[in-house]
Amino acid sequence: MLNKVLVCATLGLAITASAVEKKKIDFVLGVDGDFKAAIAAASASGASASNRFVLFVPDGEYEITKLTGDEHGKTTFPASNVSIVGQSVDKTVIWNTTDTEGISTTATLYFPKNNNMYMQDITLQNRSSVSSTNAARQVALQQNEGDKYIYKNVRLLSGQDTYYTKKGRTYWEGGEIDGTVDFICGGGDVFFEGTKLVVNRSSGYITASQNPGDWGYVFNNATIVSSYNKDYYLGRSWGHAKTVFLNTKMQAEPRAEGWGPDMNSAPQVFGEYNSKNGSGGAINTSQRKTYFDGGKDGSTATTLKTVWNASDAAKYTLSNVLKGSDNWDPTKLTAQVNAPKIEQDGGEIVWADDDNARAWVVFVNGKYKANVVTPSFALDDVAPGSKITVRAANSMGGLGAYSNEVMTVESNVTYYKVTIGDAIGGKVETNLSSNKVAEGKKAIITAVPNEGWTFAGWIFEGKTGKSTADLGLDGSKATLEIIAECDIELIPSFTAKGTTVFQAEDGIITNAAAESNNAGFKGSAFVNFGAGDLSMIQVPIYADVAGEYKVEIRYANGSGKARSLAAAAPGVCPGGIDGCKGAETLTFEATENWTTWETISMTAKLSQGAGYFTFATIGGNDGPNLDQLEFTLVKADETTSVRGLVTPHLQITPMTTRVRLFTLTGQLLREGSTLETENLAPGLYLLQRGDGSIFRQQIIRVK
């Protein structure tokens, strides 16, 4: 914690109105951590349809086989409402290799039950040695269940079964899918608009549709490329297939019959309309196959009209295929924000605001530098002569075209340091792209409390010892607008809203996930621990009264056997819970299933104020699903009344050297090696205790 705060400016509320809420990119791969950390952050984010988690992947090649893959190299990405956005489809590659073959065991990336997923400008590649030359099944992308997937300018590279779908609605815009046999396979309703299909094997099959949805696979304005002209098939029936090719440019043509032999059933719909060759001329479709024997299941044999006219094709519009009962229109989400026009203004790069931009990403010499939510970027650590470009992110986080390029020139601008202290019960959001701000420029800093908590005030001192009132500052405002004239140091303070119940999903989650797929939980989610590496949750809690508490822990454990967690109250394991002898081991007995919620109890000694209650897995074993904590005061400390009020004559003598008392508006009232609350007006105060360099703080009430 900080020992002081220095602010030099007048303050006020910031009011912003925009079509798209301004929000920074949540995680930048290689800057905020590796792909394993990205999955953990997305899973713990509590992302929703209205609060999307955006992962940005700068140019580079990222092997994830051992980092996040299972024993076969398959990586599961469990979080919904996530965008995975690359810098460029050609140079941003996430890849794996596998030690086996199989449609369900090899995926580079696997979405199990995800909803509202978005991917743009990225390549997924399964590089197993068998995938490019043989018909072994090596999946690049597998989506099992869920609904509303969007892929814009995405490239998938593998051999057999490159792209495996099962259920739900999916929209492809542009992009490319390469493979050998059945390289687009499975079910669901998938609309491909302008997608490039690359056939890399003679006698290969583009599609193998299986138990599809209402429409199946629909390709519109696709382009087919292959070295094997007139030696591949448009597809075959895996399970009552539905596949349609409309307005397709076939630079390499399929075999004359078009459709291959059925595997285990006859198709329900195979259609082709307005197919053109590489020169734009009509393809001869007179020999297209119309009778399908059903393969192994001869009872399903059927005759289909496979060459369509305009009337046949008319109903296969994007809207009809994907709108569903909620009128989903993915094209509104793929629309890109216009490229900004940038220029240098003193020590900043600036551009016009855009209500349609969620954020802007800044590149220096072609490499990722920062992302910002206001139309400016400080050049404090950018060398003169650097080339700056900026791209705007749409509501899904997808990046539009690059701006014009500006080569920076030297500027004699003074920069001030901005330091934000951590606080329990909330977070801080800022418009700044770094921890510095140019002199005379505005820094907007907002304290955002967690659900169930409230903002209690900023702690800061005025310049040259003046009070906040002398400087006209108001530390009770959650949002501060500060015109930089000196270094800025702030500590936000949060208190719980008089509650004794705290939700696990509000905590700091490490190698675990906040989920909502098992019914019956309280709050907005529960925390699902993981096996392997230390899996941990630090739940922010608040005690009005210092003393002994009964802690009731709500959980579910449908594993069929007991599971254990290490538990530590605030301050019990200051060096970390892993290996801490003060941590208590709790046993969570099996519940009937994962939707049956029960409680266990423990006792804990709590100091007054906020802290983190920590739970962690033991020995790499899995844990239960943790829902919430409820605290009941058993015995208050003698120095504190039962309502948490500090007695009027309480003398505080800390082990450290300094104690400071502030009003909640930031005015320093008393300071010394000891502190008495006698003669203070009744009310709430903020108390800091420390050694002069590091301070701990808590809210106290004087009666």
XYZ file of C-alpha atoms in Angstrom:
703
model
C 0.000 0.000 0.000
C 1.144 3.546 -0.635
C 2.349 5.872 2.063
C 0.854 9.000 0.535
C -0.989 10.418 -2.417
C -0.064 13.593 -4.216
C -2.574 15.229 -6.555
C -2.197 18.643 -8.126
C -5.390 19.719 -9.910
C -9.085 20.351 -9.648
C -11.361 17.343 -9.870
C -14.761 16.606 -11.377
C -16.989 13.862 -12.701
C -16.298 12.464 -16.154
C -19.372 11.873 -18.317
C -18.984 9.839 -21.477
C -21.713 8.924 -23.959
C -20.974 6.541 -26.815
C -22.654 3.948 -28.996
C -20.163 1.325 -27.816
C -18.943 1.238 -24.227
C -15.274 2.087 -23.996
C -13.323 -0.801 -22.499
C -9.681 -1.806 -22.793
C -8.604 -5.159 -24.157
C -8.702 -7.600 -21.262
C -5.607 -9.694 -22.023
C -2.700 -9.319 -24.461
C -0.879 -12.569 -25.135
C 2.828 -12.282 -24.373
C 2.293 -9.059 -22.410
C -0.141 -10.125 -19.699
C 0.940 -13.767 -19.737
C 0.986 -16.910 -21.864
C -1.949 -18.806 -23.366
C -2.487 -20.767 -20.162
C -2.827 -17.533 -18.216
C -5.170 -16.185 -20.899
C -7.530 -19.157 -20.551
C -7.506 -18.775 -16.763
C -8.202 -15.037 -16.998
C -11.079 -15.540 -19.440
C -12.569 -18.291 -17.282
C -12.327 -16.160 -14.145
C -13.583 -12.960 -15.753
C -17.293 -13.584 -15.378
C -17.711 -12.467 -18.996
C -21.262 -12.083 -20.257
C -23.021 -11.106 -23.469
C -22.894 -7.464 -22.315
C -19.384 -7.665 -20.826
C -17.203 -9.473 -23.338
C -13.660 -10.685 -22.567
C -11.223 -9.797 -25.365
C -7.933 -11.632 -25.851
C -5.544 -9.988 -28.312
C -2.820 -12.083 -29.925
C 0.059 -10.087 -31.489
C 1.880 -11.419 -34.535
C 3.936 -14.487 -33.712
C 3.805 -18.280 -33.552
C 2.490 -19.764 -30.314
C 2.838 -23.473 -29.661
C 0.378 -24.609 -26.988
C 0.851 -28.408 -27.138
C 2.425 -28.833 -23.710
C 1.425 -25.479 -22.264
C -2.336 -26.033 -22.275
C -2.834 -29.350 -24.050
C -3.918 -32.596 -22.417
C -1.974 -35.842 -22.735
C -2.594 -35.770 -26.500
C -2.021 -32.040 -27.010
C -5.687 -31.006 -27.175
C -6.417 -27.613 -25.578
C -9.836 -26.878 -24.070
C -11.013 -23.269 -23.916
C -14.114 -23.370 -21.650
C -15.147 -19.714 -21.294
C -18.089 -18.153 -23.151
C -18.501 -14.558 -24.370
C -14.848 -14.372 -25.398
C -13.171 -12.789 -28.429
C -9.822 -14.094 -29.665
C -8.379 -11.486 -32.025
C -5.086 -11.756 -33.869
C -2.972 -8.994 -35.340
C -2.972 -10.608 -38.799
C -4.217 -13.918 -40.147
C -0.932 -14.694 -41.924
C 1.455 -13.920 -39.070
C -0.576 -14.799 -35.967
C -0.511 -18.584 -35.559
C -1.579 -20.761 -32.619
C -0.555 -24.372 -33.199
C -0.139 -27.799 -31.659
C 1.026 -31.305 -32.415
C -0.543 -34.521 -31.163
C 0.711 -37.998 -30.397
C -2.357 -39.730 -31.784
C -5.099 -39.406 -34.354
C -8.809 -39.012 -33.704
C -11.627 -36.571 -34.270
C -12.307 -36.067 -30.551
C -8.763 -36.150 -29.176
C -6.550 -33.898 -31.293
C -8.001 -30.375 -31.538
C -5.617 -27.437 -31.456
C -8.474 -25.536 -29.816
C -11.647 -27.087 -28.385
C -14.798 -25.173 -27.430
C -16.932 -27.554 -25.309
C -20.133 -25.608 -24.535
C -19.259 -22.042 -25.422
C -21.709 -19.319 -26.410
C -21.190 -15.980 -28.152
C -17.648 -16.659 -29.303
C -15.791 -14.387 -31.735
C -12.498 -14.992 -33.551
C -10.755 -12.756 -36.086
C -7.482 -12.455 -38.033
C -5.809 -15.581 -36.688
C -4.573 -18.993 -37.852
C -5.113 -22.255 -35.953
C -2.935 -25.118 -37.136
C -2.567 -28.761 -36.179
C 1.016 -29.554 -37.163
C 1.069 -33.261 -36.377
C 3.286 -34.972 -38.918
C 0.495 -37.197 -40.148
C -1.949 -34.345 -40.788
C -0.606 -32.922 -44.029
C 0.252 -36.092 -45.928
C -2.142 -38.779 -44.658
C -5.845 -39.128 -43.918
C -5.286 -39.329 -40.156
C -7.805 -37.237 -38.229
C -6.131 -34.104 -36.856
C -8.519 -31.329 -35.829
C -7.545 -27.641 -35.771
C -10.834 -26.331 -34.342
C -13.589 -28.298 -32.610
C -16.814 -26.725 -31.352
C -18.910 -29.263 -29.516
C -22.045 -27.466 -28.321
C -23.103 -23.907 -27.603
C -24.460 -21.265 -29.957
C -23.545 -18.141 -31.917
C -19.938 -18.592 -33.052
C -18.374 -15.988 -35.383
C -15.144 -16.433 -37.367
C -13.906 -13.465 -39.422
C -10.755 -13.841 -41.536
C -9.792 -17.024 -39.671
C -7.597 -19.698 -41.246
C -7.629 -23.372 -40.219
C -4.799 -25.662 -41.371
C -4.644 -29.440 -41.046
C -5.458 -32.612 -42.976
C -8.513 -34.755 -42.239
C -11.293 -33.272 -40.051
C -9.682 -29.821 -39.880
C -12.906 -28.187 -38.664
C -15.313 -30.265 -36.542
C -18.704 -28.877 -35.533
C -21.631 -30.452 -33.708
C -24.429 -28.066 -32.732
C -25.556 -24.450 -32.739
C -25.308 -21.541 -35.168
C -22.027 -20.408 -36.700
C -21.081 -17.642 -39.116
C -17.904 -17.534 -41.190
C -16.933 -14.318 -42.965
C -13.994 -14.725 -45.303
C -11.192 -16.865 -43.962
C -9.724 -20.111 -45.224
C -10.013 -23.805 -44.359
C -7.402 -26.271 -45.675
C -7.528 -30.051 -45.517
C -7.563 -33.409 -47.222
C -10.572 -35.560 -46.286
C -13.856 -34.482 -44.657
C -12.046 -31.352 -43.532
C -15.304 -29.585 -42.694
C -17.348 -32.111 -40.782
C -20.122 -32.503 -38.252
C -23.438 -30.809 -37.497
C -25.117 -27.546 -36.626
C -26.150 -24.697 -38.911
C -23.046 -23.052 -40.374
C -23.142 -20.260 -42.951
C -19.864 -19.666 -44.817
C -19.706 -16.305 -46.607
C -16.787 -15.817 -49.001
C -14.636 -18.531 -47.404
C -11.685 -20.036 -49.262
C -11.563 -23.866 -49.288
C -8.253 -25.544 -50.106
C -8.254 -29.254 -51.033
C -4.815 -30.808 -50.486
C -5.411 -34.401 -51.569
C -6.633 -36.268 -54.613
C -10.007 -37.954 -54.088
C -10.482 -35.697 -51.081
C -13.799 -34.563 -49.598
C -14.527 -30.984 -48.530
C -17.476 -31.822 -46.266
C -18.886 -34.701 -44.248
C -22.150 -33.485 -42.785
C -23.495 -35.399 -39.785
C -26.875 -35.096 -38.068
C -27.134 -31.422 -39.035
C -29.471 -28.736 -37.737
C -32.293 -27.211 -39.738
C -30.014 -26.027 -42.552
C -26.643 -27.754 -42.231
C -23.616 -26.366 -44.077
C -24.334 -23.474 -46.453
C -21.486 -22.054 -48.563
C -22.121 -18.747 -50.361
C -19.596 -16.991 -52.612
C -16.935 -19.503 -51.587
C -13.756 -20.145 -53.570
C -12.373 -23.667 -54.007
C -8.646 -24.067 -54.707
C -6.793 -27.338 -55.307
C -3.886 -28.859 -57.205
C -6.200 -31.778 -57.966
C -8.536 -30.384 -60.623
C -11.559 -32.643 -61.201
C -10.266 -35.052 -58.565
C -12.086 -34.228 -55.317
C -15.669 -34.277 -54.004
C -17.848 -31.479 -52.623
C -18.805 -33.783 -49.790
C -20.369 -37.015 -48.587
C -23.072 -37.983 -46.137
C -21.826 -38.989 -42.693
C -25.248 -38.905 -41.063
C -28.237 -37.609 -43.074
C -26.237 -34.735 -44.497
C -27.341 -31.233 -45.478
C -24.811 -29.294 -47.552
C -25.369 -26.506 -50.083
C -22.937 -24.645 -52.368
C -24.232 -21.324 -53.749
C -22.446 -18.961 -56.153
C -19.186 -20.841 -55.682
C -16.061 -20.031 -57.681
C -14.371 -23.378 -58.345
C -10.882 -22.522 -59.526
C -10.349 -26.273 -59.354
C -13.468 -28.247 -60.287
C -14.713 -31.339 -58.447
C -15.272 -34.697 -60.079
C -18.116 -34.728 -62.555
C -20.475 -36.465 -60.100
C -19.758 -33.767 -57.490
C -20.771 -35.790 -54.421
C -18.983 -38.829 -53.051
C -20.256 -42.196 -51.778
C -22.400 -42.193 -48.641
C -20.732 -43.441 -45.481
C -23.629 -44.621 -43.311
C -26.777 -42.885 -44.572
C -28.131 -40.989 -47.527
C -28.115 -37.183 -47.429
C -31.241 -35.148 -46.801
C -30.073 -32.097 -48.803
C -27.233 -31.823 -51.310
C -27.551 -28.703 -53.460
C -25.448 -26.646 -55.864
C -26.387 -23.384 -57.563
C -24.581 -21.041 -59.946
C -21.162 -22.705 -59.743
C -18.493 -20.905 -61.793
C -15.025 -21.887 -62.925
C -11.889 -19.853 -62.361
C -12.638 -17.695 -65.410
C -16.180 -16.956 -64.300
C -17.848 -19.302 -66.760
C -20.592 -21.747 -65.860
C -19.454 -25.217 -64.783
C -20.932 -28.237 -66.511
C -23.053 -29.888 -63.790
C -24.988 -32.250 -66.064
C -23.345 -35.350 -64.562
C -23.921 -34.438 -60.925
C -24.984 -37.352 -58.770
C -28.699 -37.592 -57.854
C -29.118 -41.125 -56.439
C -27.657 -41.918 -53.018
C -27.666 -45.517 -51.784
C -27.231 -44.742 -48.075
C -23.904 -46.542 -47.752
C -23.983 -49.087 -44.945
C -27.631 -48.215 -44.284
C -29.281 -49.052 -47.558
C -32.727 -48.378 -46.118
C -32.163 -44.617 -46.397
C -31.468 -44.636 -50.141
C -32.942 -41.607 -51.875
C -32.950 -39.509 -55.017
C -32.288 -35.762 -54.672
C -32.300 -32.723 -56.895
C -28.672 -31.639 -56.518
C -28.427 -28.970 -59.239
C -30.634 -26.071 -58.222
C -32.235 -23.080 -59.880
C -32.620 -19.601 -58.396
C -35.939 -20.498 -56.795
C -34.385 -23.480 -55.002
C -31.529 -21.373 -53.693
C -33.615 -18.338 -52.680
C -34.504 -19.535 -49.198
C -30.864 -20.236 -48.225
C -30.108 -16.697 -47.099
C -27.873 -15.823 -44.191
C -30.869 -14.454 -42.319
C -32.965 -17.598 -42.738
C -30.118 -19.925 -41.785
C -28.917 -18.083 -38.685
C -31.647 -15.796 -37.338
C -33.198 -18.413 -35.040
C -35.791 -17.302 -32.502
C -33.694 -14.306 -31.372
C -33.147 -12.736 -34.830
C -29.381 -13.058 -34.583
C -27.537 -10.997 -37.197
C -23.776 -11.639 -36.953
C -22.959 -9.165 -39.729
C -23.689 -6.330 -37.296
C -20.940 -7.700 -35.063
C -18.299 -8.182 -37.761
C -18.577 -4.619 -39.095
C -15.236 -2.883 -38.661
C -14.600 0.600 -37.270
C -13.066 3.124 -39.647
C -9.314 3.623 -39.490
C -8.437 6.747 -37.446
C -6.417 9.620 -38.886
C -3.557 10.184 -36.453
C -1.035 12.979 -35.877
C 1.556 13.977 -33.312
C 0.615 16.742 -30.885
C 3.569 17.521 -28.622
C 4.258 14.402 -26.604
C 1.186 12.530 -27.810
C -0.323 10.831 -30.818
C -3.922 12.007 -31.134
C -6.946 11.270 -33.329
C -10.679 11.950 -33.425
C -12.968 10.031 -31.092
C -15.289 7.406 -32.581
C -18.447 6.300 -30.805
C -18.253 2.913 -32.527
C -14.811 2.064 -31.134
C -14.509 -0.032 -27.993
C -10.775 0.786 -27.812
C -7.772 1.539 -30.004
C -4.618 -0.536 -30.360
C -1.321 1.292 -30.878
C 1.565 -0.238 -32.811
C 5.157 1.015 -32.768
C 7.226 -0.096 -35.763
C 4.565 -2.702 -36.549
C 4.569 -4.296 -33.088
C 1.924 -4.092 -30.383
C 2.591 -1.301 -27.893
C -0.603 -0.476 -25.999
C -4.372 -0.279 -26.088
C -6.289 2.799 -24.972
C -9.894 3.927 -24.509
C -9.359 7.615 -25.225
C -8.132 8.974 -28.597
C -4.560 9.689 -27.545
C -1.312 7.891 -26.769
C 1.590 9.301 -24.734
C 5.034 9.029 -26.334
C 6.961 9.053 -23.050
C 8.962 5.883 -23.797
C 8.862 5.917 -27.614
C 12.089 6.863 -29.371
C 12.032 9.696 -31.926
C 11.864 8.322 -35.465
C 9.527 5.479 -34.498
C 6.642 4.654 -36.821
C 3.234 4.763 -35.124
C -0.008 3.259 -36.422
C -3.376 2.804 -34.702
C -6.313 0.432 -35.271
C -9.817 0.749 -33.834
C -11.558 -2.204 -32.156
C -15.267 -2.815 -32.705
C -17.658 -3.957 -29.978
C -16.363 -7.531 -30.266
C -12.715 -6.444 -30.092
C -12.046 -7.068 -33.785
C -9.515 -4.636 -35.245
C -10.163 -2.561 -38.345
C -7.654 -1.216 -40.853
C -4.407 0.501 -39.857
C -4.360 4.277 -39.625
C -1.946 6.432 -41.544
C 1.638 6.118 -40.327
C 3.275 8.872 -38.261
C 7.031 9.041 -37.668
C 7.600 10.574 -34.257
C 9.734 13.656 -33.685
C 11.424 14.685 -30.444
C 9.285 16.645 -27.986
C 10.292 18.420 -24.759
C 7.231 17.322 -22.817
C 7.405 16.560 -19.102
C 5.771 13.323 -17.962
C 4.472 12.582 -14.488
C 4.205 9.187 -12.856
C 0.780 7.777 -11.989
C 0.656 5.210 -9.181
C -2.582 3.494 -8.177
C -2.605 1.531 -4.922
C -4.360 -1.817 -4.723
C -7.499 -2.093 -2.620
C -9.706 -4.965 -1.560
C -13.282 -4.937 -2.788
C -12.884 -3.212 -6.123
C -10.628 -2.143 -8.980
C -9.478 1.005 -10.751
C -10.067 1.905 -14.399
C -8.156 4.637 -16.200
C -7.883 6.164 -19.656
C -4.078 6.158 -19.481
C -2.088 3.923 -21.810
C 0.814 3.641 -19.369
C 1.762 4.682 -15.837
C 2.695 8.175 -16.998
C 0.774 11.230 -18.172
C 2.020 14.288 -20.051
C 2.040 17.624 -18.269
C -1.236 19.479 -18.735
C -3.062 16.408 -20.023
C -6.102 14.898 -18.352
C -5.968 11.621 -16.449
C -9.386 10.054 -15.797
C -9.310 7.561 -12.922
C -12.389 5.675 -11.690
C -12.797 3.414 -8.663
C -15.179 0.529 -9.462
C -16.459 -1.524 -6.498
C -17.263 -5.222 -6.690
C -20.874 -6.351 -6.427
C -21.938 -5.980 -2.804
C -19.253 -3.374 -2.061
C -19.287 0.400 -2.165
C -16.668 3.051 -2.859
C -15.571 4.732 0.378
C -13.190 7.422 -0.893
C -9.722 8.196 -2.209
C -6.813 8.720 0.150
C -4.369 11.457 -0.846
C -2.435 14.427 0.508
C -2.240 17.810 -1.090
C 0.858 19.459 -2.478
C 3.359 20.807 0.105
C 1.291 19.497 3.002
C -1.894 21.409 2.179
C -5.194 19.697 2.906
C -7.448 18.442 0.163
C -9.898 21.220 0.998
C -7.149 23.805 0.387
C -6.633 22.384 -3.087
C -10.327 22.031 -3.876
C -10.106 18.241 -4.188
C -12.961 15.874 -3.410
C -11.862 12.352 -2.537
C -15.438 11.128 -2.225
C -15.964 11.146 -6.007
C -15.514 7.729 -7.598
C -14.323 9.302 -10.862
C -11.512 11.857 -10.837
C -10.410 14.048 -13.730
C -6.887 15.260 -13.037
C -4.910 17.724 -15.144
C -1.343 16.545 -14.608
C 0.966 19.026 -12.879
C 2.917 16.566 -10.741
C 3.194 12.876 -9.897
C -0.166 11.320 -9.044
C -0.553 8.721 -6.305
C -3.958 7.369 -5.309
C -5.337 4.720 -2.973
C -8.989 3.711 -3.457
C -10.944 2.452 -0.468
C -13.965 0.119 -0.594
C -16.277 -1.208 2.101
C -18.891 -3.951 2.025
C -22.534 -2.851 2.018
C -23.322 -4.101 5.509
C -23.398 -7.706 4.335
C -21.961 -10.835 5.917
C -22.286 -12.901 2.708
C -19.533 -12.813 0.074
C -19.455 -14.514 -3.335
C -16.536 -16.692 -4.411
C -16.692 -15.487 -8.028
C -15.791 -11.937 -6.898
C -12.369 -13.148 -5.803
C -8.949 -13.303 -7.409
C -9.043 -16.628 -9.250
C -5.870 -18.542 -10.106
C -5.961 -21.699 -12.269
C -9.690 -22.025 -11.612
C -12.837 -20.822 -13.370
C -15.990 -18.853 -12.541
C -18.839 -20.869 -14.064
C -22.644 -20.821 -14.095
C -23.550 -24.095 -15.789
C -24.692 -25.951 -12.632
C -28.024 -24.686 -11.304
C -28.735 -23.670 -7.716
C -25.750 -21.440 -6.981
C -26.022 -18.032 -5.293
C -24.775 -14.798 -6.799
C -23.722 -14.743 -10.458
C -21.502 -17.855 -10.589
C -19.470 -20.378 -8.620
C -15.764 -21.235 -8.721
C -14.632 -24.530 -10.242
C -11.189 -25.570 -8.994
C -8.830 -27.543 -11.220
C -6.420 -30.412 -10.747
C -2.685 -30.169 -11.424
C -1.093 -26.801 -10.690
C -2.107 -24.943 -7.530
C -5.726 -23.827 -8.022
C -6.766 -20.956 -5.758
C -9.426 -18.351 -5.004
C -8.936 -15.259 -2.810
C -12.388 -14.021 -1.784
C -12.650 -10.360 -0.663
C -14.456 -10.174 2.695
C -15.178 -7.406 5.168
C -15.600 -7.537 8.957
C -17.283 -4.640 10.754
C -16.037 -6.089 14.029
C -12.717 -7.680 14.908
C -13.227 -11.037 16.577
C -13.979 -14.728 16.175
C -16.369 -15.734 13.379
C -18.220 -18.818 12.253
C -17.650 -19.216 8.514
C -20.229 -21.191 6.512
C -18.929 -22.290 3.123
C -21.478 -23.243 0.473
C -20.260 -25.844 -2.029
C -21.162 -28.691 -4.376
C -19.144 -31.866 -4.925
C -20.711 -34.259 -7.406
C -17.487 -36.230 -7.919
C -18.678 -39.138 -5.760
C -15.899 -38.790 -3.194
C -14.649 -36.268 -0.663
C -12.345 -33.460 -1.803
C -10.178 -31.149 0.283
C -9.069 -27.529 0.212
C -6.605 -25.518 2.262
C -8.291 -22.484 3.832
C -6.723 -19.379 5.365
C -8.293 -16.266 6.864
C -6.774 -12.845 6.057
C -3.266 -12.519 7.467
C -2.843 -16.222 8.283
C -0.557 -16.975 5.332
C 1.142 -13.677 4.386
C 3.746 -15.480 2.292
C 1.175 -17.414 0.268
C -1.025 -20.379 1.058
C 1.089 -22.999 -0.726
C 2.936 -24.777 2.094
C 1.652 -22.408 4.788
C 1.479 -24.252 8.132
C -1.234 -21.916 9.416
C -3.718 -22.944 6.715
C -6.557 -25.239 7.768
C -7.478 -28.332 5.741
C -11.205 -28.600 5.035
C -12.881 -31.780 3.785
C -15.865 -31.336 1.482
C -17.945 -34.504 1.450
C -19.580 -35.640 -1.781
C -23.000 -34.202 -2.573
C -25.704 -35.973 -4.560
C -24.657 -34.195 -7.759
C -23.111 -30.938 -8.969
C -26.423 -29.070 -8.550
C -26.820 -30.107 -4.895
C -25.408 -27.377 -2.648
C -24.460 -27.911 0.987
C -22.434 -26.045 3.626
C -19.563 -26.825 5.942
C -18.343 -24.608 8.766
C -15.072 -23.436 10.271
C -14.072 -20.720 12.730
C -11.751 -17.854 11.879
C -10.194 -14.884 13.650
C -10.786 -11.692 11.636
C -9.422 -8.192 12.032
C -11.727 -5.272 11.449
C -11.896 -4.161 7.815
C -11.302 -5.806 4.437
C -9.150 -8.813 3.636
C -8.848 -11.885 1.427
C -10.089 -15.296 2.588
C -8.102 -17.867 0.612
C -8.933 -21.406 -0.549
C -6.517 -23.599 -2.521
C -6.199 -27.151 -3.785
C -3.835 -29.550 -2.042
C -1.209 -31.738 -3.692
C -2.484 -31.167 -7.214
C -5.855 -32.763 -6.420
C -9.136 -31.301 -7.644
C -11.511 -29.427 -5.347
C -15.251 -28.875 -4.946
C -17.233 -26.085 -6.587
C -17.213 -23.133 -4.174
C -20.235 -20.817 -4.114
C -20.232 -18.313 -1.235
C -19.079 -17.538 2.306
C -21.304 -16.379 5.158
C -19.841 -14.955 8.396
C -21.474 -14.931 11.818
C -19.806 -13.110 14.713
C -19.220 -15.460 17.653
C -17.170 -13.209 19.948
C -16.017 -9.651 19.379
C -12.618 -8.431 20.529
C -12.753 -6.418 23.746
C -11.574 -3.279 21.981
C -14.567 -3.267 19.621
C -18.269 -3.024 20.380
C -20.706 -5.560 18.965
C -21.739 -3.136 16.210
C -18.182 -2.542 15.160
C -17.917 0.913 16.696
C -14.582 2.077 17.974
C -14.916 3.178 21.621
C -14.454 6.922 22.160
C -11.288 6.557 24.265
C -9.603 3.708 22.358
C -5.841 4.248 22.126
C -4.247 2.598 19.077
C -0.587 1.711 19.527
C 0.682 -0.017 16.396
C 3.739 -2.229 16.200
C 4.967 0.059 13.433
C 5.978 3.682 13.693
C 3.176 5.781 12.205
C -0.609 5.986 12.394
C -2.699 8.378 10.301
C -6.416 9.147 10.417
C -8.321 10.638 7.454
C -11.869 11.708 6.730
C -13.452 9.767 3.863
C -12.985 12.846 1.679
C -9.244 12.552 2.138
C -8.489 15.201 4.776
C -5.667 14.211 7.129
C -6.828 14.692 10.741
C -4.217 13.110 13.001
C -0.804 11.529 12.660
C 1.705 10.092 15.107
C 3.295 6.991 16.606
C 0.107 6.435 18.629
C -3.410 7.639 18.036
C -6.379 8.334 20.278
C -9.905 8.692 18.943
C -11.046 10.816 21.903
C -12.785 14.083 20.941
C -13.409 12.903 17.378
C -16.891 13.534 15.985
C -18.940 10.332 15.575
C -18.772 8.826 12.093
C -16.656 6.862 9.620
C -12.919 7.447 9.248
C -10.119 5.829 7.311
C -7.215 4.581 9.429
C -3.728 3.919 8.012
C -1.020 2.081 9.942
C 2.486 1.420 8.711
C 6.193 2.100 8.836
C 6.281 5.206 6.666
C 6.790 3.375 3.360
C 4.022 0.780 3.396
C 0.642 1.401 4.995
C -2.338 -0.837 5.729
C -5.735 0.780 5.805
C -9.231 0.088 7.148
C -12.480 1.915 7.703
C -13.364 2.538 11.375
C -16.447 4.032 13.001
C -16.258 6.304 16.030
C -19.411 6.540 18.143
